[in-house]
Tab-separated table of N, CA and C in Angstrom:
chain	number	residue	atom	x	y	z
C	913	GLU	N	0.830	-1.181	0.022
C	913	GLU	CA	0.016	0.002	-0.012
C	913	GLU	C	0.860	1.239	-0.001
C	914	ALA	N	1.961	1.200	0.737
C	914	ALA	CA	2.880	2.351	0.780
C	914	ALA	C	3.515	2.582	-0.589
C	915	MET	N	3.840	1.473	-1.239
C	915	MET	CA	4.475	1.631	-2.571
C	915	MET	C	3.441	2.193	-3.566
C	916	GLN	N	2.199	1.776	-3.508
C	916	GLN	CA	1.170	2.214	-4.381
C	916	GLN	C	0.894	3.707	-4.159
C	917	ALA	N	1.083	4.184	-2.931
C	917	ALA	CA	0.842	5.607	-2.627
C	917	ALA	C	1.905	6.545	-3.245
C	918	GLN	N	3.060	6.029	-3.554
C	918	GLN	CA	4.119	6.820	-4.114
C	918	GLN	C	4.258	6.554	-5.622
C	919	GLU	N	3.994	7.585	-6.393
C	919	GLU	CA	3.934	7.425	-7.822
C	919	GLU	C	5.246	6.811	-8.431
C	920	GLY	N	6.373	7.187	-7.853
C	920	GLY	CA	7.659	6.672	-8.367
C	920	GLY	C	7.846	5.189	-8.113
C	921	LEU	N	7.129	4.646	-7.158
C	921	LEU	CA	7.285	3.218	-6.804
C	921	LEU	C	6.193	2.308	-7.410
C	922	ARG	N	5.162	2.897	-7.977
C	922	ARG	CA	4.002	2.107	-8.488
C	922	ARG	C	4.423	1.082	-9.526
C	923	GLY	N	5.416	1.371	-10.298
C	923	GLY	CA	5.800	0.499	-11.406
C	923	GLY	C	6.657	-0.718	-10.968
C	924	ILE	N	7.051	-0.722	-9.735
C	924	ILE	CA	7.895	-1.822	-9.257
C	924	ILE	C	7.001	-3.049	-8.947
C	925	PRO	N	7.323	-4.156	-9.584
C	925	PRO	CA	6.517	-5.351	-9.332
C	925	PRO	C	6.718	-5.850	-7.906
C	926	VAL	N	5.620	-6.198	-7.232
C	926	VAL	CA	5.696	-6.701	-5.867
C	926	VAL	C	5.265	-8.178	-5.866
C	927	ILE	N	6.086	-9.016	-5.278
C	927	ILE	CA	5.816	-10.427	-5.160
C	927	ILE	C	5.740	-10.730	-3.690
C	928	VAL	N	4.634	-11.330	-3.258
C	928	VAL	CA	4.432	-11.635	-1.852
C	928	VAL	C	4.697	-13.118	-1.677
C	929	LEU	N	5.615	-13.465	-0.799
C	929	LEU	CA	5.874	-14.856	-0.402
C	929	LEU	C	5.525	-14.929	1.061
C	930	THR	N	4.505	-15.713	1.359
C	930	THR	CA	3.968	-15.748	2.704
C	930	THR	C	3.713	-17.139	3.228
C	931	ALA	N	3.774	-17.296	4.534
C	931	ALA	CA	3.391	-18.499	5.216
C	931	ALA	C	2.043	-18.316	5.891
C	932	GLN	N	1.454	-17.133	5.750
C	932	GLN	CA	0.189	-16.854	6.379
C	932	GLN	C	-0.988	-17.457	5.625
C	933	VAL	N	-2.025	-17.751	6.304
C	933	VAL	CA	-3.304	-18.193	5.665
C	933	VAL	C	-3.958	-16.938	5.112
C	934	LEU	N	-4.134	-16.854	3.841
C	934	LEU	CA	-4.688	-15.665	3.228
C	934	LEU	C	-6.183	-15.863	2.984
C	935	THR	N	-6.975	-14.936	3.503
C	935	THR	CA	-8.396	-14.974	3.330
C	935	THR	C	-8.801	-14.211	2.050
C	936	GLN	N	-10.094	-14.193	1.787
C	936	GLN	CA	-10.619	-13.444	0.637
C	936	GLN	C	-10.248	-11.927	0.813
C	937	ILE	N	-10.366	-11.445	2.062
C	937	ILE	CA	-10.048	-10.014	2.291
C	937	ILE	C	-8.567	-9.764	2.008
C	938	ASP	N	-7.706	-10.638	2.487
C	938	ASP	CA	-6.296	-10.497	2.272
C	938	ASP	C	-5.973	-10.473	0.782
C	939	MET	N	-6.556	-11.429	0.054
C	939	MET	CA	-6.350	-11.521	-1.404
C	939	MET	C	-6.839	-10.292	-2.116
C	940	ALA	N	-7.965	-9.728	-1.716
C	940	ALA	CA	-8.505	-8.519	-2.287
C	940	ALA	C	-7.528	-7.383	-2.085
C	941	ARG	N	-6.964	-7.229	-0.872
C	941	ARG	CA	-6.012	-6.208	-0.601
C	941	ARG	C	-4.767	-6.382	-1.488
C	942	LEU	N	-4.368	-7.654	-1.655
C	942	LEU	CA	-3.145	-7.924	-2.428
C	942	LEU	C	-3.353	-7.749	-3.936
C	943	SER	N	-4.580	-7.611	-4.354
C	943	SER	CA	-4.842	-7.395	-5.769
C	943	SER	C	-4.504	-5.962	-6.216
C	944	GLN	N	-4.278	-5.098	-5.229
C	944	GLN	CA	-3.895	-3.708	-5.500
C	944	GLN	C	-2.402	-3.576	-5.673
C	945	GLY	N	-1.905	-3.924	-6.857
C	945	GLY	CA	-0.468	-3.713	-7.164
C	945	GLY	C	0.448	-4.856	-6.901
C	946	VAL	N	-0.012	-5.989	-6.499
C	946	VAL	CA	0.854	-7.127	-6.271
C	946	VAL	C	0.876	-8.017	-7.493
C	947	THR	N	2.055	-8.309	-8.002
C	947	THR	CA	2.240	-9.091	-9.197
C	947	THR	C	1.937	-10.559	-8.972
C	948	ALA	N	2.396	-11.112	-7.834
C	948	ALA	CA	2.247	-12.539	-7.582
C	948	ALA	C	2.153	-12.754	-6.081
C	949	VAL	N	1.389	-13.767	-5.732
C	949	VAL	CA	1.245	-14.219	-4.338
C	949	VAL	C	1.673	-15.702	-4.279
C	950	LEU	N	2.722	-15.973	-3.555
C	950	LEU	CA	3.185	-17.374	-3.443
C	950	LEU	C	3.135	-17.781	-1.951
C	951	SER	N	2.576	-18.964	-1.733
C	951	SER	CA	2.526	-19.491	-0.385
C	951	SER	C	3.799	-20.284	-0.088
C	952	LYS	N	4.465	-19.897	0.990
C	952	LYS	CA	5.709	-20.575	1.406
C	952	LYS	C	5.428	-22.033	1.757
C	953	GLY	N	6.253	-22.907	1.239
C	953	GLY	CA	6.140	-24.324	1.518
C	953	GLY	C	5.312	-25.123	0.543
C	954	LEU	N	4.616	-24.395	-0.378
C	954	LEU	CA	3.840	-25.099	-1.362
C	954	LEU	C	4.601	-25.427	-2.674
C	955	PHE	N	5.689	-24.697	-2.853
C	955	PHE	CA	6.466	-24.879	-4.072
C	955	PHE	C	7.926	-25.245	-3.710
C	956	THR	N	8.506	-25.972	-4.631
C	956	THR	CA	9.924	-26.266	-4.493
C	956	THR	C	10.703	-24.957	-4.736
C	957	THR	N	11.970	-24.974	-4.453
C	957	THR	CA	12.772	-23.779	-4.704
C	957	THR	C	12.783	-23.458	-6.190
C	958	GLU	N	12.912	-24.479	-6.999
C	958	GLU	CA	12.927	-24.303	-8.451
C	958	GLU	C	11.599	-23.732	-8.920
C	959	GLU	N	10.489	-24.286	-8.429
C	959	GLU	CA	9.178	-23.754	-8.815
C	959	GLU	C	8.982	-22.320	-8.357
C	960	THR	N	9.478	-21.988	-7.165
C	960	THR	CA	9.369	-20.608	-6.693
C	960	THR	C	10.117	-19.646	-7.600
C	961	PHE	N	11.318	-20.013	-8.007
C	961	PHE	CA	12.104	-19.130	-8.861
C	961	PHE	C	11.389	-18.995	-10.246
C	962	GLU	N	10.810	-20.106	-10.762
C	962	GLU	CA	10.077	-20.019	-12.013
C	962	GLU	C	8.894	-19.115	-11.917
C	963	ARG	N	8.125	-19.237	-10.795
C	963	ARG	CA	6.961	-18.351	-10.592
C	963	ARG	C	7.399	-16.884	-10.524
C	964	ILE	N	8.515	-16.630	-9.815
C	964	ILE	CA	9.020	-15.223	-9.725
C	964	ILE	C	9.414	-14.718	-11.076
C	965	GLU	N	10.131	-15.517	-11.864
C	965	GLU	CA	10.552	-15.082	-13.183
C	965	GLU	C	9.317	-14.796	-14.093
C	966	GLN	N	8.315	-15.651	-14.024
C	966	GLN	CA	7.123	-15.458	-14.799
C	966	GLN	C	6.371	-14.230	-14.358
C	967	ALA	N	6.309	-14.017	-13.054
C	967	ALA	CA	5.608	-12.868	-12.523
C	967	ALA	C	6.284	-11.573	-12.964
C	968	LEU	N	7.602	-11.545	-12.909
C	968	LEU	CA	8.353	-10.368	-13.348
C	968	LEU	C	8.172	-10.126	-14.849
C	969	ALA	N	8.102	-11.169	-15.629
C	969	ALA	CA	7.946	-11.052	-17.074
C	969	ALA	C	6.560	-10.487	-17.434
C	970	ARG	N	5.585	-10.693	-16.630
C	970	ARG	CA	4.248	-10.266	-16.980
C	970	ARG	C	3.656	-9.216	-16.016
C	971	HIS	N	4.519	-8.565	-15.247
C	971	HIS	CA	4.022	-7.684	-14.191
C	971	HIS	C	3.139	-6.501	-14.697
C	972	LYS	N	3.170	-6.282	-15.992
C	972	LYS	CA	2.341	-5.207	-16.546
C	972	LYS	C	0.880	-5.578	-16.589
C	973	ARG	N	0.570	-6.898	-16.375
C	973	ARG	CA	-0.794	-7.384	-16.408
C	973	ARG	C	-1.461	-7.356	-15.035
C	974	LEU	N	-1.077	-6.467	-14.184
C	974	LEU	CA	-1.672	-6.448	-12.842
C	974	LEU	C	-3.214	-6.346	-12.920
C	975	ARG	N	-3.839	-7.010	-11.989
C	975	ARG	CA	-5.246	-7.017	-11.843
C	975	ARG	C	-5.962	-7.661	-13.028
C	976	SER	N	-5.353	-8.589	-13.701
C	976	SER	CA	-6.036	-9.275	-14.784
C	976	SER	C	-7.121	-10.150	-14.237
C	977	GLU	N	-8.121	-10.471	-15.042
C	977	GLU	CA	-9.183	-11.326	-14.608
C	977	GLU	C	-8.689	-12.695	-14.124
C	978	THR	N	-7.730	-13.197	-14.853
C	978	THR	CA	-7.191	-14.515	-14.532
C	978	THR	C	-6.525	-14.438	-13.135
C	979	GLN	N	-5.705	-13.448	-12.929
C	979	GLN	CA	-5.047	-13.259	-11.645
C	979	GLN	C	-6.039	-13.168	-10.518
C	980	GLN	N	-7.042	-12.403	-10.688
C	980	GLN	CA	-8.087	-12.216	-9.636
C	980	GLN	C	-8.838	-13.511	-9.401
C	981	LEU	N	-9.161	-14.253	-10.458
C	981	LEU	CA	-9.837	-15.513	-10.340
C	981	LEU	C	-9.032	-16.499	-9.503
C	982	VAL	N	-7.758	-16.618	-9.864
C	982	VAL	CA	-6.878	-17.563	-9.153
C	982	VAL	C	-6.724	-17.195	-7.692
C	983	ARG	N	-6.531	-15.930	-7.406
C	983	ARG	CA	-6.391	-15.504	-6.022
C	983	ARG	C	-7.682	-15.743	-5.214
C	984	HIS	N	-8.819	-15.522	-5.835
C	984	HIS	CA	-10.093	-15.784	-5.266
C	984	HIS	C	-10.217	-17.261	-4.834
C	985	VAL	N	-9.843	-18.131	-5.756
C	985	VAL	CA	-9.921	-19.576	-5.483
C	985	VAL	C	-8.856	-19.998	-4.465
C	986	MET	N	-7.666	-19.430	-4.539
C	986	MET	CA	-6.613	-19.733	-3.590
C	986	MET	C	-7.090	-19.388	-2.145
C	987	ALA	N	-7.714	-18.257	-1.993
C	987	ALA	CA	-8.222	-17.845	-0.672
C	987	ALA	C	-9.306	-18.820	-0.192
C	988	TYR	N	-10.127	-19.255	-1.134
C	988	TYR	CA	-11.158	-20.205	-0.804
C	988	TYR	C	-10.568	-21.509	-0.343
C	989	ILE	N	-9.525	-21.960	-1.012
C	989	ILE	CA	-8.798	-23.159	-0.616
C	989	ILE	C	-8.205	-23.027	0.760
C	990	HIS	N	-7.612	-21.872	1.040
C	990	HIS	CA	-6.987	-21.629	2.333
C	990	HIS	C	-8.016	-21.725	3.459
C	991	GLU	N	-9.224	-21.283	3.182
C	991	GLU	CA	-10.286	-21.263	4.191
C	991	GLU	C	-11.070	-22.598	4.270
C	992	HIS	N	-11.076	-23.399	3.229
C	992	HIS	CA	-11.936	-24.573	3.181
C	992	HIS	C	-11.204	-25.882	2.844
C	993	TYR	N	-9.880	-25.880	2.947
C	993	TYR	CA	-9.088	-27.061	2.565
C	993	TYR	C	-9.470	-28.328	3.329
C	994	ALA	N	-10.009	-28.205	4.548
C	994	ALA	CA	-10.383	-29.337	5.371
C	994	ALA	C	-11.654	-30.021	4.943
C	995	HIS	N	-12.364	-29.369	4.028
C	995	HIS	CA	-13.589	-29.913	3.505
C	995	HIS	C	-13.372	-30.687	2.189
C	996	PRO	N	-14.218	-31.633	1.882
C	996	PRO	CA	-14.052	-32.303	0.611
C	996	PRO	C	-14.274	-31.294	-0.523
C	997	LEU	N	-13.302	-31.146	-1.397
C	997	LEU	CA	-13.422	-30.165	-2.503
C	997	LEU	C	-13.027	-30.890	-3.798
C	998	THR	N	-13.766	-30.595	-4.884
C	998	THR	CA	-13.455	-31.106	-6.170
C	998	THR	C	-13.119	-29.952	-7.127
C	999	ARG	N	-12.568	-30.265	-8.217
C	999	ARG	CA	-12.288	-29.217	-9.245
C	999	ARG	C	-13.577	-28.576	-9.697
C	1000	ASP	N	-14.657	-29.406	-9.867
C	1000	ASP	CA	-15.925	-28.848	-10.291
C	1000	ASP	C	-16.468	-27.862	-9.245
C	1001	GLU	N	-16.309	-28.237	-7.948
C	1001	GLU	CA	-16.823	-27.321	-6.866
C	1001	GLU	C	-16.035	-26.035	-6.840
C	1002	LEU	N	-14.743	-26.113	-7.020
C	1002	LEU	CA	-13.908	-24.905	-7.054
C	1002	LEU	C	-14.327	-24.022	-8.250
C	1003	ALA	N	-14.545	-24.658	-9.382
C	1003	ALA	CA	-14.956	-23.936	-10.605
C	1003	ALA	C	-16.335	-23.286	-10.411
C	1004	ASP	N	-17.217	-24.059	-9.792
C	1004	ASP	CA	-18.577	-23.473	-9.506
C	1004	ASP	C	-18.455	-22.278	-8.573
C	1005	TYR	N	-17.629	-22.410	-7.539
C	1005	TYR	CA	-17.445	-21.323	-6.649
C	1005	TYR	C	-16.972	-20.068	-7.380
C	1006	ALA	N	-16.024	-20.283	-8.300
C	1006	ALA	CA	-15.451	-19.149	-9.060
C	1006	ALA	C	-16.333	-18.662	-10.225
C	1007	GLY	N	-17.343	-19.487	-10.545
C	1007	GLY	CA	-18.228	-19.110	-11.651
C	1007	GLY	C	-17.620	-19.314	-13.017
C	1008	VAL	N	-16.742	-20.322	-13.133
C	1008	VAL	CA	-16.097	-20.621	-14.406
C	1008	VAL	C	-16.189	-22.106	-14.635
C	1009	SER	N	-15.816	-22.538	-15.873
C	1009	SER	CA	-15.816	-23.979	-16.147
C	1009	SER	C	-14.549	-24.598	-15.516
C	1010	PRO	N	-14.645	-25.901	-15.248
C	1010	PRO	CA	-13.434	-26.605	-14.689
C	1010	PRO	C	-12.207	-26.444	-15.591
C	1011	ARG	N	-12.400	-26.487	-16.925
C	1011	ARG	CA	-11.289	-26.341	-17.834
C	1011	ARG	C	-10.676	-24.966	-17.771
C	1012	HIS	N	-11.537	-23.934	-17.624
C	1012	HIS	CA	-11.069	-22.565	-17.493
C	1012	HIS	C	-10.252	-22.404	-16.205
C	1013	LEU	N	-10.782	-22.945	-15.134
C	1013	LEU	CA	-10.069	-22.925	-13.840
C	1013	LEU	C	-8.691	-23.572	-13.958
C	1014	THR	N	-8.623	-24.673	-14.576
C	1014	THR	CA	-7.342	-25.392	-14.773
C	1014	THR	C	-6.380	-24.550	-15.570
C	1015	ARG	N	-6.829	-23.958	-16.640
C	1015	ARG	CA	-5.968	-23.105	-17.489
C	1015	ARG	C	-5.511	-21.862	-16.679
C	1016	ALA	N	-6.430	-21.299	-15.965
C	1016	ALA	CA	-6.054	-20.082	-15.181
C	1016	ALA	C	-4.994	-20.428	-14.130
C	1017	PHE	N	-5.196	-21.492	-13.393
C	1017	PHE	CA	-4.192	-21.868	-12.374
C	1017	PHE	C	-2.850	-22.173	-13.045
C	1018	ASP	N	-2.883	-22.891	-14.142
C	1018	ASP	CA	-1.648	-23.247	-14.823
C	1018	ASP	C	-0.907	-21.991	-15.271
C	1019	GLU	N	-1.647	-21.016	-15.792
C	1019	GLU	CA	-1.048	-19.753	-16.256
C	1019	GLU	C	-0.472	-18.933	-15.107
C	1020	GLU	N	-1.225	-18.842	-14.011
C	1020	GLU	CA	-0.839	-17.951	-12.901
C	1020	GLU	C	0.094	-18.612	-11.899
C	1021	VAL	N	-0.112	-19.903	-11.616
C	1021	VAL	CA	0.649	-20.564	-10.536
C	1021	VAL	C	1.546	-21.671	-11.042
C	1022	GLY	N	1.287	-22.185	-12.257
C	1022	GLY	CA	2.120	-23.221	-12.821
C	1022	GLY	C	1.698	-24.631	-12.426
C	1023	ILE	N	0.668	-24.762	-11.620
C	1023	ILE	CA	0.140	-26.061	-11.218
C	1023	ILE	C	-1.399	-25.964	-11.232
C	1024	SER	N	-2.064	-27.106	-11.221
C	1024	SER	CA	-3.496	-27.113	-11.246
C	1024	SER	C	-4.094	-26.707	-9.894
C	1025	ALA	N	-5.341	-26.371	-9.878
C	1025	ALA	CA	-6.029	-26.041	-8.590
C	1025	ALA	C	-6.004	-27.199	-7.664
C	1026	MET	N	-6.164	-28.383	-8.166
C	1026	MET	CA	-6.197	-29.588	-7.332
C	1026	MET	C	-4.804	-29.877	-6.751
C	1027	THR	N	-3.766	-29.659	-7.536
C	1027	THR	CA	-2.406	-29.842	-7.031
C	1027	THR	C	-2.153	-28.803	-5.938
C	1028	TYR	N	-2.594	-27.561	-6.174
C	1028	TYR	CA	-2.442	-26.531	-5.174
C	1028	TYR	C	-3.157	-26.918	-3.890
C	1029	LEU	N	-4.414	-27.404	-4.010
C	1029	LEU	CA	-5.172	-27.842	-2.863
C	1029	LEU	C	-4.475	-28.948	-2.110
C	1030	ASN	N	-3.984	-29.969	-2.816
C	1030	ASN	CA	-3.291	-31.056	-2.148
C	1030	ASN	C	-1.997	-30.597	-1.471
C	1031	ARG	N	-1.242	-29.684	-2.139
C	1031	ARG	CA	-0.006	-29.175	-1.526
C	1031	ARG	C	-0.336	-28.362	-0.263
C	1032	TYR	N	-1.429	-27.610	-0.315
C	1032	TYR	CA	-1.819	-26.807	0.852
C	1032	TYR	C	-2.216	-27.777	1.985
C	1033	ARG	N	-2.949	-28.793	1.666
C	1033	ARG	CA	-3.345	-29.785	2.624
C	1033	ARG	C	-2.104	-30.470	3.282
C	1034	ILE	N	-1.151	-30.785	2.449
C	1034	ILE	CA	0.071	-31.452	2.938
C	1034	ILE	C	0.876	-30.462	3.826
C	1035	LEU	N	0.913	-29.221	3.490
C	1035	LEU	CA	1.562	-28.228	4.313
C	1035	LEU	C	0.934	-28.179	5.701
C	1036	GLU	N	-0.406	-28.190	5.721
C	1036	GLU	CA	-1.113	-28.190	7.006
C	1036	GLU	C	-0.860	-29.523	7.733
C	1037	ALA	N	-0.864	-30.625	7.012
C	1037	ALA	CA	-0.619	-31.938	7.611
C	1037	ALA	C	0.779	-31.996	8.262
C	1038	LYS	N	1.767	-31.403	7.592
C	1038	LYS	CA	3.108	-31.374	8.176
C	1038	LYS	C	3.121	-30.641	9.485
C	1039	ARG	N	2.390	-29.542	9.571
C	1039	ARG	CA	2.288	-28.748	10.799
C	1039	ARG	C	1.666	-29.604	11.889
C	1040	LEU	N	0.568	-30.329	11.557
C	1040	LEU	CA	-0.077	-31.194	12.537
C	1040	LEU	C	0.822	-32.364	12.959
C	1041	LEU	N	1.537	-32.951	12.009
C	1041	LEU	CA	2.461	-34.057	12.334
C	1041	LEU	C	3.531	-33.619	13.287
C	1042	GLU	N	4.024	-32.380	13.066
C	1042	GLU	CA	5.063	-31.851	13.962
C	1042	GLU	C	4.566	-31.623	15.374
C	1043	GLN	N	3.281	-31.348	15.519
C	1043	GLN	CA	2.711	-31.172	16.883
C	1043	GLN	C	2.663	-32.518	17.589
C	1044	GLY	N	2.446	-33.585	16.843
C	1044	GLY	CA	2.536	-34.930	17.430
C	1044	GLY	C	1.411	-35.396	18.276
C	1045	ASP	N	0.271	-34.676	18.336
C	1045	ASP	CA	-0.795	-35.036	19.244
C	1045	ASP	C	-1.949	-35.754	18.553
C	1046	LYS	N	-1.824	-36.056	17.236
C	1046	LYS	CA	-2.868	-36.773	16.509
C	1046	LYS	C	-2.241	-37.909	15.716
C	1047	ASN	N	-3.078	-38.939	15.468
C	1047	ASN	CA	-2.539	-40.010	14.658
C	1047	ASN	C	-2.723	-39.670	13.171
C	1048	ILE	N	-2.159	-40.489	12.315
C	1048	ILE	CA	-2.147	-40.237	10.884
C	1048	ILE	C	-3.577	-40.099	10.307
C	1049	THR	N	-4.468	-41.004	10.692
C	1049	THR	CA	-5.824	-40.970	10.182
C	1049	THR	C	-6.548	-39.712	10.621
C	1050	GLU	N	-6.352	-39.295	11.855
C	1050	GLU	CA	-6.981	-38.036	12.326
C	1050	GLU	C	-6.437	-36.822	11.573
C	1051	ILE	N	-5.150	-36.846	11.279
C	1051	ILE	CA	-4.544	-35.747	10.544
C	1051	ILE	C	-5.044	-35.749	9.078
C	1052	ALA	N	-5.116	-36.935	8.470
C	1052	ALA	CA	-5.632	-37.014	7.087
C	1052	ALA	C	-7.016	-36.420	7.039
C	1053	THR	N	-7.863	-36.728	7.947
C	1053	THR	CA	-9.255	-36.250	7.962
C	1053	THR	C	-9.253	-34.761	8.272
C	1054	ALA	N	-8.422	-34.291	9.195
C	1054	ALA	CA	-8.437	-32.891	9.556
C	1054	ALA	C	-8.005	-31.973	8.410
C	1055	VAL	N	-7.234	-32.495	7.484
C	1055	VAL	CA	-6.786	-31.636	6.330
C	1055	VAL	C	-7.558	-31.913	5.059
C	1056	GLY	N	-8.629	-32.741	5.160
C	1056	GLY	CA	-9.500	-32.844	4.005
C	1056	GLY	C	-9.434	-34.096	3.180
C	1057	PHE	N	-8.582	-35.051	3.612
C	1057	PHE	CA	-8.518	-36.328	2.890
C	1057	PHE	C	-9.480	-37.263	3.511
C	1058	SER	N	-10.363	-37.858	2.729
C	1058	SER	CA	-11.340	-38.847	3.216
C	1058	SER	C	-10.754	-40.242	3.329
C	1059	ASN	N	-9.597	-40.433	2.689
C	1059	ASN	CA	-8.992	-41.723	2.616
C	1059	ASN	C	-7.532	-41.590	3.098
C	1060	SER	N	-7.190	-42.244	4.231
C	1060	SER	CA	-5.827	-42.085	4.766
C	1060	SER	C	-4.770	-42.735	3.845
C	1061	SER	N	-5.213	-43.735	3.050
C	1061	SER	CA	-4.245	-44.336	2.101
C	1061	SER	C	-3.836	-43.327	1.031
C	1062	TYR	N	-4.848	-42.622	0.500
C	1062	TYR	CA	-4.599	-41.598	-0.564
C	1062	TYR	C	-3.754	-40.481	0.090
C	1063	PHE	N	-4.088	-40.081	1.298
C	1063	PHE	CA	-3.292	-39.081	2.014
C	1063	PHE	C	-1.831	-39.499	2.065
C	1064	GLY	N	-1.555	-40.779	2.390
C	1064	GLY	CA	-0.167	-41.255	2.429
C	1064	GLY	C	0.492	-41.200	1.109
C	1065	THR	N	-0.247	-41.538	0.039
C	1065	THR	CA	0.305	-41.464	-1.294
C	1065	THR	C	0.679	-40.034	-1.691
C	1066	VAL	N	-0.254	-39.130	-1.473
C	1066	VAL	CA	-0.010	-37.718	-1.807
C	1066	VAL	C	1.124	-37.141	-0.939
C	1067	PHE	N	1.123	-37.490	0.349
C	1067	PHE	CA	2.171	-37.031	1.244
C	1067	PHE	C	3.565	-37.501	0.784
C	1068	ARG	N	3.666	-38.756	0.456
C	1068	ARG	CA	4.948	-39.338	-0.024
C	1068	ARG	C	5.394	-38.643	-1.331
C	1069	ARG	N	4.465	-38.406	-2.229
C	1069	ARG	CA	4.807	-37.767	-3.492
C	1069	ARG	C	5.308	-36.349	-3.254
C	1070	GLU	N	4.699	-35.628	-2.365
C	1070	GLU	CA	5.089	-34.266	-2.153
C	1070	GLU	C	6.236	-34.043	-1.234
C	1071	VAL	N	6.398	-34.903	-0.196
C	1071	VAL	CA	7.409	-34.717	0.817
C	1071	VAL	C	8.575	-35.674	0.640
C	1072	GLY	N	8.327	-36.853	0.034
C	1072	GLY	CA	9.415	-37.810	-0.131
C	1072	GLY	C	9.544	-38.786	1.027
C	1073	LEU	N	8.636	-38.678	2.013
C	1073	LEU	CA	8.579	-39.568	3.151
C	1073	LEU	C	7.122	-39.959	3.432
C	1074	ALA	N	6.923	-41.075	4.091
C	1074	ALA	CA	5.619	-41.433	4.581
C	1074	ALA	C	5.269	-40.494	5.764
C	1075	PRO	N	3.980	-40.242	5.987
C	1075	PRO	CA	3.619	-39.357	7.101
C	1075	PRO	C	4.185	-39.811	8.429
C	1076	ARG	N	4.205	-41.059	8.709
C	1076	ARG	CA	4.686	-41.570	9.999
C	1076	ARG	C	6.202	-41.321	10.118
C	1077	ASP	N	6.925	-41.511	8.984
C	1077	ASP	CA	8.370	-41.261	9.023
C	1077	ASP	C	8.650	-39.773	9.194
C	1078	TYR	N	7.829	-38.914	8.598
C	1078	TYR	CA	7.993	-37.485	8.764
C	1078	TYR	C	7.759	-37.077	10.215
C	1079	GLN	N	6.766	-37.698	10.810
C	1079	GLN	CA	6.427	-37.437	12.210
C	1079	GLN	C	7.523	-37.826	13.149
C	1080	ARG	N	8.151	-38.984	12.865
C	1080	ARG	CA	9.290	-39.454	13.689
C	1080	ARG	C	10.495	-38.543	13.597
C	1081	GLU	N	10.726	-38.035	12.397
C	1081	GLU	CA	11.927	-37.192	12.218
C	1081	GLU	C	11.672	-35.829	12.792
């Protein structure tokens, strides 16, 4: 907001890298002059650098419809990740077709909405595993996975370890 208030700084692209849970209100505030919003822990280092490079290359497109759509759905995911969500439900929420949602996420974030959802769930699961006061099935359910076996598969794919091994370490 301070940068937007100063005319000489308005042209500088702003990239927000955050570990905070961003709500719809947060995302709306960030639509004012922010080129990209990246959630810490959801992307590999290489993916983060790719997203930053892409954001800098297209920073003149601030407030595009695609950017606003993706941020709107990202905030929804942050607030509702623990509930069963499908691509169709996310698209319905955004008022677009599932294919359009997939294209928009791929263009803005480099991954699909469902991959983003699963990564966000795994990020939350890691936090719960580190607390150590719940078993794997409880954690899987708490972060929105209805099947603990599928949770284990996604966790291993994203983290490289089984949830129990991660919890032990």
